[in-house]
PDB file of C-alpha atoms in Angstrom:
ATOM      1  CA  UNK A   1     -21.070  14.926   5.063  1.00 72.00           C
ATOM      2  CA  UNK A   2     -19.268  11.236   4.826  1.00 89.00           C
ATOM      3  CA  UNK A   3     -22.104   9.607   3.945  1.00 93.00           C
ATOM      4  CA  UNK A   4     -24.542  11.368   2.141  1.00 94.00           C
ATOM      5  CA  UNK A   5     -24.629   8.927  -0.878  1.00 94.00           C
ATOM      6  CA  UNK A   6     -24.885   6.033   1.696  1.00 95.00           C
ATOM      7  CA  UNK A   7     -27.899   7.633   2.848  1.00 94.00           C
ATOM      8  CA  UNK A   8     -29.766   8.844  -0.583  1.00 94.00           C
ATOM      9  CA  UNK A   9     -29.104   5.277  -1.658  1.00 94.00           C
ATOM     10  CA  UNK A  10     -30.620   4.090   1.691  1.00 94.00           C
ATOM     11  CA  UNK A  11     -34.001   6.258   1.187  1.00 94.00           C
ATOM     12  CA  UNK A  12     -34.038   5.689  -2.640  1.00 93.00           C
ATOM     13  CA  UNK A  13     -34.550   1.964  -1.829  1.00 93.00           C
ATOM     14  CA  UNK A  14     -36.870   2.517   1.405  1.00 91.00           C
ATOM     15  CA  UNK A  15     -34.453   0.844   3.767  1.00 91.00           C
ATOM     16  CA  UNK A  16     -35.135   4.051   6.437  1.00 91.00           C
ATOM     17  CA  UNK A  17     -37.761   2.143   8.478  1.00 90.00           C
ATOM     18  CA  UNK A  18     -35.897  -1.441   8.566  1.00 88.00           C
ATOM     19  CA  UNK A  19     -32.282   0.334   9.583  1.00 89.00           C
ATOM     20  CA  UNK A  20     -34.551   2.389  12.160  1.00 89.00           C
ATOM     21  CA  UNK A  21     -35.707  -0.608  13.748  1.00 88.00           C
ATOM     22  CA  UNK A  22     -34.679  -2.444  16.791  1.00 89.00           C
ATOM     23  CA  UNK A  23     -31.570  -4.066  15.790  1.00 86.00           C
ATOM     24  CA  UNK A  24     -29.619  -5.163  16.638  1.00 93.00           C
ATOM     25  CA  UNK A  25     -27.758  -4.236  13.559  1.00 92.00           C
ATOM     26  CA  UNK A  26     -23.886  -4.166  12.426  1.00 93.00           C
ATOM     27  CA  UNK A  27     -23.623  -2.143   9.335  1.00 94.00           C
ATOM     28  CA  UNK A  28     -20.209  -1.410   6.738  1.00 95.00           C
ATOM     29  CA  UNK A  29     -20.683   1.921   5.986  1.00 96.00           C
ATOM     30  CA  UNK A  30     -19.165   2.881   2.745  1.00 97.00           C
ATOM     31  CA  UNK A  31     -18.257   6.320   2.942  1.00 96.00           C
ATOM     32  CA  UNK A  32     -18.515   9.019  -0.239  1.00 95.00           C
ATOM     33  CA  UNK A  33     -15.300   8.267  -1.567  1.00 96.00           C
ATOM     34  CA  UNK A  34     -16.145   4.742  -1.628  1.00 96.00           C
ATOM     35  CA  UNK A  35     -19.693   5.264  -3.592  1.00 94.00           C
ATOM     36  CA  UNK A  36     -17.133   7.841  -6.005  1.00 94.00           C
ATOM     37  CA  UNK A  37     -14.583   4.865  -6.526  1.00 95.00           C
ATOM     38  CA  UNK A  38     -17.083   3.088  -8.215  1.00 92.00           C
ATOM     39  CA  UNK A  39     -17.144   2.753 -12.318  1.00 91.00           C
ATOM     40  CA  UNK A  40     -18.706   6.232 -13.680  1.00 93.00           C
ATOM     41  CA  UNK A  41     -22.400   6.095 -13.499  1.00 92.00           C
ATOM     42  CA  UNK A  42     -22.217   3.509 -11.420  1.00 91.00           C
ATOM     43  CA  UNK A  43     -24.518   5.125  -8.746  1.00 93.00           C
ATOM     44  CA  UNK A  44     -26.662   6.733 -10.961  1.00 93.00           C
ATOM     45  CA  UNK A  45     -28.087   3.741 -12.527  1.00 93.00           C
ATOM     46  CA  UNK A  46     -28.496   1.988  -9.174  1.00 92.00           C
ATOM     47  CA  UNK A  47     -30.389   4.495  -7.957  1.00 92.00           C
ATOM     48  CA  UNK A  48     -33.066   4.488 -10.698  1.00 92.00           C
ATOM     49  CA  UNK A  49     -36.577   3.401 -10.343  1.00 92.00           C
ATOM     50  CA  UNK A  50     -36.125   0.045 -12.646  1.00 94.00           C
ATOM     51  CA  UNK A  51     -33.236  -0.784 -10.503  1.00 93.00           C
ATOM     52  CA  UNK A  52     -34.398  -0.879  -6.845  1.00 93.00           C
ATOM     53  CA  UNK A  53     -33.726  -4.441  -6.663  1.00 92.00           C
ATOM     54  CA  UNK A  54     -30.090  -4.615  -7.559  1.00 92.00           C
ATOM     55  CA  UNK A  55     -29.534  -1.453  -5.057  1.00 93.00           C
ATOM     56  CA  UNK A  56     -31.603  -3.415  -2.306  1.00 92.00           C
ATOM     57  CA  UNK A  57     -28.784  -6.247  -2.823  1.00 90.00           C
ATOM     58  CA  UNK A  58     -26.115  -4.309  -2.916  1.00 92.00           C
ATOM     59  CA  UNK A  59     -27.421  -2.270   0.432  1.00 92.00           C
ATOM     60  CA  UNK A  60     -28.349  -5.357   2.137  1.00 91.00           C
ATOM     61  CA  UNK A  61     -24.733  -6.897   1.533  1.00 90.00           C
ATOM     62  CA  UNK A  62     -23.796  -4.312   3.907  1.00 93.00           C
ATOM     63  CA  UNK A  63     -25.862  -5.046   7.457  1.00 92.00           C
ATOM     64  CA  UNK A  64     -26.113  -7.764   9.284  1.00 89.00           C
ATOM     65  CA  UNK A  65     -28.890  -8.568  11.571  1.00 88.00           C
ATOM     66  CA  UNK A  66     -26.331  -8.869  14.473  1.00 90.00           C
ATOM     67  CA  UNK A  67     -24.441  -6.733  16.583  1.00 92.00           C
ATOM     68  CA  UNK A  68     -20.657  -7.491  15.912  1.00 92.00           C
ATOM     69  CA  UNK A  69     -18.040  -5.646  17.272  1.00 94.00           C
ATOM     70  CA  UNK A  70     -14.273  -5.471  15.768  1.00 93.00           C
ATOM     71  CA  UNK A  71     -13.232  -7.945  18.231  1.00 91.00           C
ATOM     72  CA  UNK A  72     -16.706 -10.282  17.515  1.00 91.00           C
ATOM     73  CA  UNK A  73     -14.628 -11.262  14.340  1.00 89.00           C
ATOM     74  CA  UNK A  74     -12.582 -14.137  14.793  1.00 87.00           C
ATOM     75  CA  UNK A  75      -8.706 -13.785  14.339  1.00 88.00           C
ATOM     76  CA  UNK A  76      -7.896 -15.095  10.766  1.00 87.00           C
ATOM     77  CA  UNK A  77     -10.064 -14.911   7.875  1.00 88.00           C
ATOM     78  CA  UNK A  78     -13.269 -16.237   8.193  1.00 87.00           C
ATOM     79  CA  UNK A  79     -16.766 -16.054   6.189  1.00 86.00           C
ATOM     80  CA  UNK A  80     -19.668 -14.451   7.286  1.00 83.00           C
ATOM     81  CA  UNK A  81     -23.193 -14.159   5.468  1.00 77.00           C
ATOM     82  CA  UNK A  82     -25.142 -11.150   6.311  1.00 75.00           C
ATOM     83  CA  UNK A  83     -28.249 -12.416   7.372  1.00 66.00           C
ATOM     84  CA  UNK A  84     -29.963  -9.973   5.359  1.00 67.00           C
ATOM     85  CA  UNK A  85     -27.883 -10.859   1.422  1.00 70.00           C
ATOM     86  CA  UNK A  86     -27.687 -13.945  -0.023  1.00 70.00           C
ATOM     87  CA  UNK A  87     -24.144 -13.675  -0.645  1.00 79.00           C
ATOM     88  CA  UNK A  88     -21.210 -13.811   1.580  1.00 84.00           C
ATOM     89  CA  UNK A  89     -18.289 -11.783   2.847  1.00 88.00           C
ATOM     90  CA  UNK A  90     -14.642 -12.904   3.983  1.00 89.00           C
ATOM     91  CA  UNK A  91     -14.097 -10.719   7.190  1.00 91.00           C
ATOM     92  CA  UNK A  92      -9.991 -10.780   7.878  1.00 91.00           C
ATOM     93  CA  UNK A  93      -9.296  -9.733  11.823  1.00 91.00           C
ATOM     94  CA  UNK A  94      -5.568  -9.298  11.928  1.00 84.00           C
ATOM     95  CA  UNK A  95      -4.317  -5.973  12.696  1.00 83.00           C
ATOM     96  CA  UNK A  96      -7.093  -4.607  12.067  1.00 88.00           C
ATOM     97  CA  UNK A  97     -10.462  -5.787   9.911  1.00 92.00           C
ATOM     98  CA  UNK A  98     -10.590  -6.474   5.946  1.00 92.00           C
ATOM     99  CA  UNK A  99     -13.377  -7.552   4.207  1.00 93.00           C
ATOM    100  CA  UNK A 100     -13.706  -9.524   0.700  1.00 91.00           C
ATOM    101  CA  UNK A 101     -16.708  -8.938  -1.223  1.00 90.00           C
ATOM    102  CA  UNK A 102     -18.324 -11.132  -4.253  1.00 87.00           C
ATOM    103  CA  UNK A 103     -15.833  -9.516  -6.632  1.00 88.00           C
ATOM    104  CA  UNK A 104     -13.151 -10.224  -5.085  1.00 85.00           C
ATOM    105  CA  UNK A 105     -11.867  -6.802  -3.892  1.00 90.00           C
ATOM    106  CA  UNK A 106     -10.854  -5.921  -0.141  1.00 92.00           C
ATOM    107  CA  UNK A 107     -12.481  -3.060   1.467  1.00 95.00           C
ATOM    108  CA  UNK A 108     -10.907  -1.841   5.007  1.00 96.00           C
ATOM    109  CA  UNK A 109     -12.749  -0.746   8.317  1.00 96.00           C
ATOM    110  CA  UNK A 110     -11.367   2.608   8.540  1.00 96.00           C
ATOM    111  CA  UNK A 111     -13.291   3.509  11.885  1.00 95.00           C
ATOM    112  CA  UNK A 112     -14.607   0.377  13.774  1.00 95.00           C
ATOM    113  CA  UNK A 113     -16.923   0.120  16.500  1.00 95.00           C
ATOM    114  CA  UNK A 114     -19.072   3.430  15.923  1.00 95.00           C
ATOM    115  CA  UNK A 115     -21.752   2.304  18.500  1.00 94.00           C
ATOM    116  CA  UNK A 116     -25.638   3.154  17.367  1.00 92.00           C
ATOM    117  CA  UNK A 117     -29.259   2.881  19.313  1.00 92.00           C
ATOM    118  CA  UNK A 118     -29.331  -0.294  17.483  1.00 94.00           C
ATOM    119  CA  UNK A 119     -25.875  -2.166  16.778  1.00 93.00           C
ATOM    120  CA  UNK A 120     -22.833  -1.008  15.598  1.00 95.00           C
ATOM    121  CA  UNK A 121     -21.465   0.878  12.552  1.00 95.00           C
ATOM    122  CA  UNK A 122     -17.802   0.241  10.698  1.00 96.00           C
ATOM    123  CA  UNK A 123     -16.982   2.969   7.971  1.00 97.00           C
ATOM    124  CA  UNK A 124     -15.830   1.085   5.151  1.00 97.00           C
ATOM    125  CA  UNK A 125     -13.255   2.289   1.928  1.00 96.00           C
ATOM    126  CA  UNK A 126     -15.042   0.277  -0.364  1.00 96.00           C
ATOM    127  CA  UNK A 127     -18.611  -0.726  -1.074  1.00 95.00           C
ATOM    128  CA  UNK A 128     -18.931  -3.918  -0.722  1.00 93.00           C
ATOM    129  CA  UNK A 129     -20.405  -5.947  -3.920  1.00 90.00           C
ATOM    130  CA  UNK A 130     -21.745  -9.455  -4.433  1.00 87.00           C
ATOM    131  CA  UNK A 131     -20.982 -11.653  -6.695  1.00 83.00           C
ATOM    132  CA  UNK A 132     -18.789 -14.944  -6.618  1.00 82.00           C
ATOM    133  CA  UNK A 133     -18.111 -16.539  -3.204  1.00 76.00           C
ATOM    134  CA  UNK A 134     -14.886 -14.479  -2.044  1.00 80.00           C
ATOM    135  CA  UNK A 135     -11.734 -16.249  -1.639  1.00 78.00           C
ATOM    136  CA  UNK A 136     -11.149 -16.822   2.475  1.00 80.00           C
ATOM    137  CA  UNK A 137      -8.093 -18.251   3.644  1.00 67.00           C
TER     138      UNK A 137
END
């Protein structure tokens, strides 16, 4: 029941088969507060027909195409480009991991390390958005 936008938005844009596949996978799962955070009607219009692309790119911001634990992340802020996106994050490992999105906003790992058949899952407060290269220092 935490993710049940996550995982309509997931089938709306036929990601099933590729997140189903061997991995390995790390993947910032916003939970359904995070999808409800977002501007009203935000969701809605992401997940119609005409705009499977954008919801693809927003998806894809979230999974990388390897495994990376909590402590994978280097101490400090650092960048990291999902594989998968064309745009990149700014994962923070200090106390605990923050990440900086294209807008500019931090979302936190609120459960880290959620280990999967193929790679690892970190529930996220925030979905994460592309845009502008995120400030990293």
């Amino acid at each position: 029941g935490t993710f049940n936008t996550l995982v309509a938005a997931v089938q709306a844009a036929d990601l099933v088969e590729v997140l189903k596949g061997d991995g390995p996978f790390t993947v910032f799962a916003p939970t359904d507060e995070a999808f409800a955070a977002l501007p009203e009607g935000t969701v809605e219009t992401l997940l119609q027909p005409e705009n499977l692309e954008q919801l693809t790119n927003v998806l894809l911001y979230h999974v990388d195409d390897r495994q990376l634990k909590s402590t994978d992340f280097a101490s400090g802020a650092n960048f990291y480009q999902p594989v998968l996106a064309s745009a990149r994050l700014c994962i923070t490992s200090h106390s605990g991991v923050t990440i900086a999105d294209g807008t500019g906003e931090v979302a936190n790992v609120v459960i880290a390390d959620i280990v999967a058949d193929n790679g690892v899952i970190h529930v996220v407060d925030k979905v994460l958005l592309p845009g502008t290269r995120p400030d990293c220092h």
